Amino acid sequence: MSLSYALLSLLVDCPSSGYDLNKAFENSVGCFWKSSHQQIYRELSKLEGLGWVSVELIPQSGKPDKKQYRVTVKGQQALADWITQPADINPIKEEILIKLFVGHLVEPAVLKRQIEDHQQRHQDLLATYKLIEATSFPETSSRSQVEQCRYLTLRCGIQYAISRIDWCNEVLAYLATV
Amino acid sequence: MSLSYALLSLLVDCPSSGYDLNKAFENSVGCFWKSSHQQIYRELSKLEGLGWVSVELIPQSGKPDKKQYRVTVKGQQALADWITQPADINPIKEEILIKLFVGHLVEPAVLKRQIEDHQQRHQDLLATYKLIEATSFPETSSRSQVEQCRYLTLRCGIQYAISRIDWCNEVLAYLATV
DNA sequence: TAGTACATGTAACAGGTTACATGATTGA
DNA sequence: TCAATCATGTAACCTGTTACATGTACTA
């Protein structure tokens, strides 16, 4: 159900097509949610059925028609209601932790390669987030409330990546002693 | 598919029933994986079909029979193979970030309550992890390789909770200025 | 006598992924 | 001419959750 609200939260700002929403998840917004395009299209149909969004068909020259979705009053109300509901936190589900848990079944070098790879991926992610930070949220500018909230979602991504990189260093320090 | 390997990784250590595995996920092991009992039973049947585990029916007095699962040689090989495969990192999917993203739609007090609740849940989680750390991994004891690896999975959970708590403080500091 | 722990499961549904399908335009 | 971008979708499948179902033994 959360995907519905993630889509609504993007549509509130600006009416978009499924394609646009998918793009958004691949860019800066990706640090708070992510989905495949198939799931987005399916969910948008559902939201239309609920009357939470309305659709406008926009003809384009040389490109397929665009279905532009817009949040209805009903949809906005549903979103505001949902925000006030308490939410569970995400339990950890990390493949790398399973691998570490049974790390003694393989050569230490195999484990080391896994951790290094994991760390590299988080370093790449961090670099992306830092780039977004530098380009979209320059330090000098004073931010509006909306901008500051959005910046804080990015901060979450940055902190997340850093904590993972640190943890990998902890594991690598141990593996160096084995 | 990861659930299969999570189950195998617990069974390698000690043959267990679905019930036992579910208990394990609710305790210390929960900081690296979590699943409902229904999913565990379903997955165990699948693993049996693959020949990755074998079953022994253990009659008990006054209690239902226990199905004790044990990893086969084939299962151990599958697990070792899987460990060497590269793995993707988890994209962030956090309800609280959606709520922050559209925080301007509700009263700041509503948002504040959400963040405080989120922080409290992570503080509770951290307390649980710290307790496990104190009881299962006392500082004085020198640890075996297996123990150290397991300790590092717990460290991941601890770091995760701390980074979330810190982030909430960052958000709360901002909300205090609004 | 009510609740919890033990122990396993079915059925239905919701959420998410992978593969496949179409078809024009633009840039290398 | 080959790949990428734009733009939408179907079908099949896998993963995960919720509700329901059964039955004993022990403890408060």
Tab-separated table of C-alpha atoms (C1' of nucleotides) in Angstrom, chain D residues 2-28:
chain	number	residue	atom	x	y	z
D	2	DC	C1'	22.510	0.368	-33.852
D	3	DA	C1'	21.376	1.803	-29.399
D	4	DA	C1'	18.924	4.782	-26.436
D	5	DT	C1'	14.842	7.511	-25.124
D	6	DC	C1'	10.014	8.043	-24.931
D	7	DA	C1'	5.648	5.677	-23.442
D	8	DT	C1'	2.520	2.058	-22.249
D	9	DG	C1'	1.190	-2.251	-21.183
D	10	DT	C1'	0.164	-7.979	-20.461
D	11	DA	C1'	1.268	-12.501	-18.385
D	12	DA	C1'	3.484	-15.436	-15.444
D	13	DC	C1'	5.723	-15.981	-11.581
D	14	DC	C1'	7.818	-15.467	-6.915
D	15	DT	C1'	7.697	-13.442	-2.276
D	16	DG	C1'	5.413	-11.990	1.762
D	17	DT	C1'	1.185	-11.069	4.779
D	18	DT	C1'	-3.276	-11.989	7.039
D	19	DA	C1'	-6.756	-14.838	8.432
D	20	DC	C1'	-8.177	-19.198	9.680
D	21	DA	C1'	-7.705	-24.020	11.577
D	22	DT	C1'	-6.261	-27.780	14.912
D	23	DG	C1'	-5.039	-29.738	19.374
D	24	DT	C1'	-2.251	-30.657	23.894
D	25	DA	C1'	-0.110	-29.141	28.161
D	26	DC	C1'	1.114	-25.988	31.496
D	27	DT	C1'	0.641	-21.869	34.306
D	28	DA	C1'	-1.642	-17.826	36.513
